[in-house]
mmCIF file of C-alpha atoms in Angstrom:
data_model
loop_
_atom_site.group_PDB
_atom_site.id
_atom_site.type_symbol
_atom_site.label_atom_id
_atom_site.label_comp_id
_atom_site.label_asym_id
_atom_site.label_seq_id
_atom_site.Cartn_x
_atom_site.Cartn_y
_atom_site.Cartn_z
ATOM 1 C CA ILE A 1 94.226 102.608 107.557
ATOM 2 C CA SER A 2 96.648 102.751 104.884
ATOM 3 C CA PHE A 3 98.185 101.633 101.655
ATOM 4 C CA TRP A 4 101.741 101.994 101.159
ATOM 5 C CA GLN A 5 103.457 101.070 97.695
ATOM 6 C CA ALA A 6 107.007 98.835 97.703
ATOM 7 C CA SER A 7 109.757 100.255 95.859
ATOM 8 C CA SER A 8 110.858 97.232 95.060
ATOM 9 C CA ASN A 9 107.628 95.756 93.117
ATOM 10 C CA GLY A 10 107.571 97.083 89.360
ATOM 11 C CA SER A 11 104.746 95.024 88.381
ATOM 12 C CA ARG A 12 101.746 96.516 87.119
ATOM 13 C CA ASP A 13 99.379 95.269 90.021
ATOM 14 C CA ASN A 14 101.307 96.891 92.937
ATOM 15 C CA SER A 15 98.502 98.637 93.309
ATOM 16 C CA TYR A 16 95.050 98.497 95.082
ATOM 17 C CA GLN A 17 91.437 99.013 93.569
ATOM 18 C CA GLY A 18 88.410 98.240 95.185
ATOM 19 C CA VAL A 19 88.624 99.296 98.881
ATOM 20 C CA ILE A 20 85.465 100.063 100.891
ATOM 21 C CA VAL A 21 86.402 102.123 104.233
ATOM 22 C CA ALA A 22 82.973 102.254 106.103
ATOM 23 C CA TYR A 23 81.494 102.249 109.204
ATOM 24 C CA ASN A 24 84.749 103.031 111.072
ATOM 25 C CA VAL A 25 85.649 105.297 114.556
ATOM 26 C CA ILE A 26 89.358 105.904 113.730
ATOM 27 C CA GLN A 27 90.970 107.990 117.104
ATOM 28 C CA GLY A 28 94.210 108.411 118.699
ATOM 29 C CA THR A 29 96.374 107.727 115.590
ATOM 30 C CA HIS A 30 100.199 108.664 115.707
ATOM 31 C CA ASP A 31 100.304 109.417 111.881
ATOM 32 C CA ALA A 32 97.648 110.534 109.392
ATOM 33 C CA PRO A 33 94.374 107.945 110.107
ATOM 34 C CA LEU A 34 93.854 107.395 106.627
ATOM 35 C CA TRP A 35 97.203 107.249 103.920
ATOM 36 C CA PHE A 36 97.172 105.910 100.446
ATOM 37 C CA ASP A 37 100.342 106.277 98.332
ATOM 38 C CA ASP A 38 100.652 107.813 95.060
ATOM 39 C CA ILE A 39 100.442 105.037 92.369
ATOM 40 C CA ALA A 40 102.742 106.654 89.914
ATOM 41 C CA GLY A 41 101.734 106.231 85.800
ATOM 42 C CA GLY A 42 103.183 102.514 84.702
ATOM 43 C CA PHE A 43 101.289 100.901 87.414
ATOM 44 C CA ASP A 44 97.170 100.313 87.872
ATOM 45 C CA GLN A 45 95.375 102.662 88.481
ATOM 46 C CA PRO A 46 92.987 103.217 91.440
ATOM 47 C CA ARG A 47 89.672 102.700 90.499
ATOM 48 C CA ASP A 48 86.592 102.095 92.870
ATOM 49 C CA ASN A 49 87.527 102.737 96.069
ATOM 50 C CA ARG A 50 84.920 104.410 98.656
ATOM 51 C CA LEU A 51 84.892 106.017 101.985
ATOM 52 C CA HIS A 52 81.591 106.512 103.686
ATOM 53 C CA ASN A 53 79.970 106.709 107.183
ATOM 54 C CA ASN A 54 82.997 106.891 109.503
ATOM 55 C CA ILE A 55 84.184 109.238 112.229
ATOM 56 C CA VAL A 56 87.780 110.208 111.677
ATOM 57 C CA PHE A 57 89.788 112.301 114.241
ATOM 58 C CA MET A 58 93.248 113.809 113.080
ATOM 59 C CA GLY A 59 96.156 112.075 114.115
ATOM 60 C CA GLN A 60 98.530 113.344 116.704
ATOM 61 C CA ASN A 61 101.053 114.642 114.152
ATOM 62 C CA GLY A 62 98.442 116.682 112.990
ATOM 63 C CA HIS A 63 97.559 114.984 109.649
ATOM 64 C CA LEU A 64 94.191 113.872 108.565
ATOM 65 C CA PHE A 65 94.033 112.329 104.920
ATOM 66 C CA ASP A 66 96.928 111.501 102.855
ATOM 67 C CA LEU A 67 95.335 110.302 99.652
ATOM 68 C CA GLY A 68 97.969 110.243 96.433
ATOM 69 C CA ASN A 69 94.883 109.293 93.851
ATOM 70 C CA PRO A 70 91.896 111.165 94.477
ATOM 71 C CA ASP A 71 90.165 110.711 91.534
ATOM 72 C CA GLY A 72 90.160 106.942 92.084
ATOM 73 C CA TRP A 73 87.797 107.562 94.909
ATOM 74 C CA THR A 74 84.028 108.576 96.047
ATOM 75 C CA ILE A 75 83.789 109.699 99.409
ATOM 76 C CA SER A 76 80.932 110.982 100.904
ATOM 77 C CA HIS A 77 78.812 111.315 104.477
ATOM 78 C CA ASN A 78 81.672 111.337 107.116
ATOM 79 C CA ASN A 79 82.371 113.165 109.936
ATOM 80 C CA TRP A 80 85.695 114.747 110.386
ATOM 81 C CA PRO A 81 85.335 116.066 114.167
ATOM 82 C CA ASP A 82 88.400 118.275 114.026
ATOM 83 C CA ARG A 83 88.127 120.041 110.282
ATOM 84 C CA ILE A 84 86.914 118.468 106.979
ATOM 85 C CA PRO A 85 90.195 117.889 104.524
ATOM 86 C CA GLY A 86 89.854 119.096 101.213
ATOM 87 C CA VAL A 87 89.936 116.102 99.583
ATOM 88 C CA ALA A 88 86.617 114.931 101.350
ATOM 89 C CA ASP A 89 84.923 118.024 101.453
ATOM 90 C CA GLU A 90 81.184 117.462 100.197
ATOM 91 C CA PRO A 91 77.911 118.342 101.087
ATOM 92 C CA ASN A 92 76.562 115.268 102.899
ATOM 93 C CA SER A 93 79.793 115.513 105.555
ATOM 94 C CA PHE A 94 80.273 117.765 108.109
ATOM 95 C CA SER A 95 82.667 118.456 111.373
ATOM 96 C CA ALA A 96 80.979 117.760 114.512
ATOM 97 C CA LEU A 97 81.753 116.518 117.953
ATOM 98 C CA PRO A 98 80.632 113.447 118.600
ATOM 99 C CA SER A 99 78.536 112.257 121.439
ATOM 100 C CA PHE A 100 80.180 108.669 122.639
ATOM 101 C CA ALA A 101 78.985 107.143 125.932
ATOM 102 C CA ASP A 102 81.894 106.677 127.363
ATOM 103 C CA PRO A 103 85.200 106.763 124.830
ATOM 104 C CA ARG A 104 88.597 105.687 125.770
ATOM 105 C CA LEU A 105 91.614 104.892 123.257
ATOM 106 C CA ASN A 106 92.152 101.330 123.805
ATOM 107 C CA GLY A 107 88.912 100.926 125.866
ATOM 108 C CA PRO A 108 85.923 98.715 125.645
ATOM 109 C CA ALA A 109 83.987 99.454 122.100
ATOM 110 C CA VAL A 110 80.524 99.976 123.633
ATOM 111 C CA GLY A 111 82.200 103.603 124.736
ATOM 112 C CA TYR A 112 82.219 104.288 121.170
ATOM 113 C CA GLN A 113 78.410 104.143 120.851
ATOM 114 C CA LEU A 114 76.418 107.074 120.198
ATOM 115 C CA ARG A 115 73.802 108.890 122.340
ATOM 116 C CA LEU A 116 70.339 110.296 121.666
ATOM 117 C CA GLY A 117 70.618 113.962 119.713
ATOM 118 C CA ASP A 118 74.004 113.116 118.205
ATOM 119 C CA ARG A 119 74.888 114.242 114.256
ATOM 120 C CA SER A 120 75.740 111.136 113.398
ATOM 121 C CA ILE A 121 72.887 109.232 114.043
ATOM 122 C CA GLY A 122 71.080 108.461 110.612
ATOM 123 C CA ALA A 123 73.481 111.036 108.557
ATOM 124 C CA GLY A 124 75.138 107.765 106.655
ATOM 125 C CA LEU A 125 74.889 106.297 102.992
ATOM 126 C CA PRO A 126 73.084 103.026 102.813
ATOM 127 C CA LEU A 127 75.437 100.404 101.906
ATOM 128 C CA THR A 128 74.027 97.385 100.752
ATOM 129 C CA MET A 129 77.437 95.058 101.392
ATOM 130 C CA ILE A 130 77.463 96.097 104.742
ATOM 131 C CA SER A 131 74.235 95.524 106.798
ATOM 132 C CA THR A 132 74.998 95.572 110.110
ATOM 133 C CA ASP A 133 76.780 97.192 113.011
ATOM 134 C CA PHE A 134 80.392 96.085 115.310
ATOM 135 C CA TRP A 135 77.043 93.982 117.429
ATOM 136 C CA GLY A 136 75.315 92.797 114.704
ATOM 137 C CA GLN A 137 72.796 94.925 114.836
ATOM 138 C CA PRO A 138 70.987 95.541 111.283
ATOM 139 C CA ARG A 139 71.412 98.839 109.750
ATOM 140 C CA SER A 140 68.793 101.254 109.164
ATOM 141 C CA THR A 141 67.843 102.998 105.867
ATOM 142 C CA HIS A 142 69.196 105.483 107.115
ATOM 143 C CA PRO A 143 72.149 104.376 108.906
ATOM 144 C CA SER A 144 74.395 106.040 111.641
ATOM 145 C CA LEU A 145 78.093 106.632 111.063
ATOM 146 C CA GLY A 146 80.513 104.878 113.209
ATOM 147 C CA ILE A 147 80.597 101.217 114.862
ATOM 148 C CA TYR A 148 77.145 101.550 116.521
ATOM 149 C CA GLU A 149 73.715 101.630 114.880
ATOM 150 C CA TYR A 150 71.452 103.693 117.158
ATOM 151 C CA SER A 151 67.888 102.928 117.472
ATOM 152 C CA SER A 152 65.182 104.595 119.023
ATOM 153 C CA SER A 153 64.845 102.168 121.640
ATOM 154 C CA ASP A 154 68.227 103.367 123.154
ATOM 155 C CA GLY A 155 66.582 106.396 125.021
ATOM 156 C CA ASP A 156 68.560 108.940 126.249
ATOM 157 C CA LEU A 157 71.629 107.455 127.611
ATOM 158 C CA PRO A 158 74.319 110.012 129.476
ATOM 159 C CA ILE A 159 76.244 112.002 127.576
ATOM 160 C CA THR A 160 80.216 112.490 127.604
ATOM 161 C CA GLU A 161 81.580 115.489 125.187
ATOM 162 C CA THR A 162 85.633 114.272 126.175
ATOM 163 C CA PRO A 163 86.468 111.970 122.787
ATOM 164 C CA THR A 164 89.026 110.257 125.001
ATOM 165 C CA GLY A 165 86.377 109.831 127.956
ATOM 166 C CA GLU A 166 89.631 111.551 129.989
ATOM 167 C CA THR A 167 89.569 115.110 131.709
ATOM 168 C CA PRO A 168 92.774 116.857 130.325
ATOM 169 C CA THR A 169 95.666 117.148 132.480
ATOM 170 C CA PRO A 170 96.229 120.908 133.397
ATOM 171 C CA THR A 171 99.243 122.552 132.286
ATOM 172 C CA ALA A 172 100.978 124.517 134.834
ATOM 173 C CA THR A 173 102.297 127.167 132.289
ATOM 174 C CA ALA A 174 101.909 128.376 128.965
ATOM 175 C CA VAL A 175 105.640 128.255 127.656
ATOM 176 C CA PRO A 176 105.786 126.586 124.348
ATOM 177 C CA PRO A 177 107.813 123.187 124.048
ATOM 178 C CA THR A 178 111.120 123.074 123.067
ATOM 179 C CA ALA A 179 111.213 123.228 119.349
ATOM 180 C CA THR A 180 114.192 121.756 117.095
ATOM 181 C CA VAL A 181 113.377 124.334 114.461
ATOM 182 C CA GLU A 182 111.452 127.688 115.594
ATOM 183 C CA PRO A 183 108.920 128.657 112.878
ATOM 184 C CA THR A 184 110.055 131.438 110.854
ATOM 185 C CA ALA A 185 106.425 133.393 110.871
ATOM 186 C CA THR A 186 105.816 135.536 107.169
ATOM 187 C CA ALA A 187 103.306 137.398 108.910
ATOM 188 C CA GLU A 188 101.560 138.710 112.442
ATOM 189 C CA PRO A 189 100.448 135.414 114.078
ATOM 190 C CA THR A 190 96.329 135.726 113.434
ATOM 191 C CA ALA A 191 94.568 135.719 117.144
ATOM 192 C CA ASP A 192 91.702 132.753 117.186
ATOM 193 C CA PRO A 193 88.646 134.062 117.453
ATOM 194 C CA HIS A 194 88.299 132.300 120.768
ATOM 195 C CA GLY A 195 91.317 133.791 121.834
ATOM 196 C CA THR A 196 92.848 130.402 122.774
ATOM 197 C CA ARG A 197 95.257 129.979 119.968
ATOM 198 C CA LEU A 198 97.808 131.764 118.040
ATOM 199 C CA LEU A 199 97.894 130.795 114.317
ATOM 200 C CA ILE A 200 101.493 131.037 112.106
ATOM 201 C CA SER A 201 102.497 130.239 108.739
ATOM 202 C CA SER A 202 106.421 129.393 108.093
ATOM 203 C CA SER A 203 108.409 130.492 105.287
ATOM 204 C CA ASP A 204 109.998 127.334 105.677
ATOM 205 C CA GLY A 205 109.379 123.556 106.768
ATOM 206 C CA GLY A 206 110.614 122.131 110.263
ATOM 207 C CA GLN A 207 109.446 120.972 113.417
ATOM 208 C CA VAL A 208 108.201 122.283 116.778
ATOM 209 C CA GLY A 209 107.743 119.953 119.592
ATOM 210 C CA ASP A 210 106.574 116.506 117.663
ATOM 211 C CA VAL A 211 104.602 118.583 115.016
ATOM 212 C CA ALA A 212 106.369 118.691 111.817
ATOM 213 C CA TYR A 213 105.360 121.549 109.245
ATOM 214 C CA ALA A 214 106.374 122.297 106.067
ATOM 215 C CA ASP A 215 106.039 125.641 104.143
ATOM 216 C CA GLU A 216 102.169 125.359 102.631
ATOM 217 C CA ASP A 217 101.261 124.361 106.680
ATOM 218 C CA VAL A 218 99.508 126.733 109.116
ATOM 219 C CA LEU A 219 100.994 125.621 113.202
ATOM 220 C CA ALA A 220 98.088 126.691 116.078
ATOM 221 C CA PHE A 221 99.633 127.400 119.391
ATOM 222 C CA ASP A 222 97.290 126.607 122.476
ATOM 223 C CA ILE A 223 97.919 129.587 125.094
ATOM 224 C CA THR A 224 96.208 127.713 127.827
ATOM 225 C CA THR A 225 98.020 124.629 127.222
ATOM 226 C CA GLY A 226 101.403 125.636 125.551
ATOM 227 C CA GLN A 227 100.611 123.185 123.264
ATOM 228 C CA TRP A 228 101.625 123.034 119.013
ATOM 229 C CA SER A 229 99.388 121.114 116.650
ATOM 230 C CA LEU A 230 98.867 121.321 112.715
ATOM 231 C CA PHE A 231 95.975 123.849 112.031
ATOM 232 C CA PHE A 232 96.217 123.559 108.507
ATOM 233 C CA ASP A 233 97.676 120.595 106.579
ATOM 234 C CA GLY A 234 98.487 122.570 102.680
ATOM 235 C CA SER A 235 98.688 118.923 101.107
ATOM 236 C CA ASP A 236 95.368 118.164 101.949
ATOM 237 C CA VAL A 237 94.315 120.575 99.013
ATOM 238 C CA GLY A 238 97.084 120.387 96.716
ATOM 239 C CA LEU A 239 99.154 123.511 98.405
ATOM 240 C CA ASN A 240 103.306 122.757 97.521
ATOM 241 C CA GLY A 241 104.195 126.624 98.178
ATOM 242 C CA ASP A 242 104.482 129.203 101.070
ATOM 243 C CA VAL A 243 100.594 130.251 102.490
ATOM 244 C CA ASP A 244 101.208 134.263 103.194
ATOM 245 C CA GLY A 245 97.596 134.986 104.696
ATOM 246 C CA LEU A 246 95.306 133.122 106.258
ATOM 247 C CA ALA A 247 91.668 134.601 106.943
ATOM 248 C CA LEU A 248 89.031 132.611 108.901
ATOM 249 C CA LEU A 249 85.453 133.227 107.821
#
């Protein structure tokens, strides 16, 4: 879900206002699942935009939420399973792996129904402008996040905890993929508490495998699978300089 500003259009209304992004499950995107260009002065500034009751997974390139004008948004009551971006960090949002029925990319929507006990059930903000779920069922006064309004009459159906609905294919070797630019570490790699990842900060930008990074980012290398990912996107919290250290609390 995105808005990009056409550079060839100099009209003041080359902007956006009153956008409502609500009750979505966004997964499997190549780039950031939410991306709104920065609107500079001289154009109508974004305002009255809202982001509520969504379940949003990180994009395949490691980006999550690129938002140019956060002051024009009200953001709350979302589940960010990978991590909560800085611009969306507030008390009613959380990071938890959803328990979907049978989630498969490009599969049927019913696979993204929440199962009994999922944290997203009843965790939403009531929205008068959206009163039903994907199947036309009424939303509760304490609505669930995502496309499905869970009802107690649904009972305890089977739970699948793998987000894609597929069993990951084992990797035969832990050798990292060939990188176009090897990251230059500014400090010794930090071992992940679970012992499966190395966290690395680079003194400049580049690309490793298919993951692009800047000097304010922190890369993660999965020792088990040999895969690189973007663990921390510094642009989410307004950083534009080199990250010299990272503390995991």
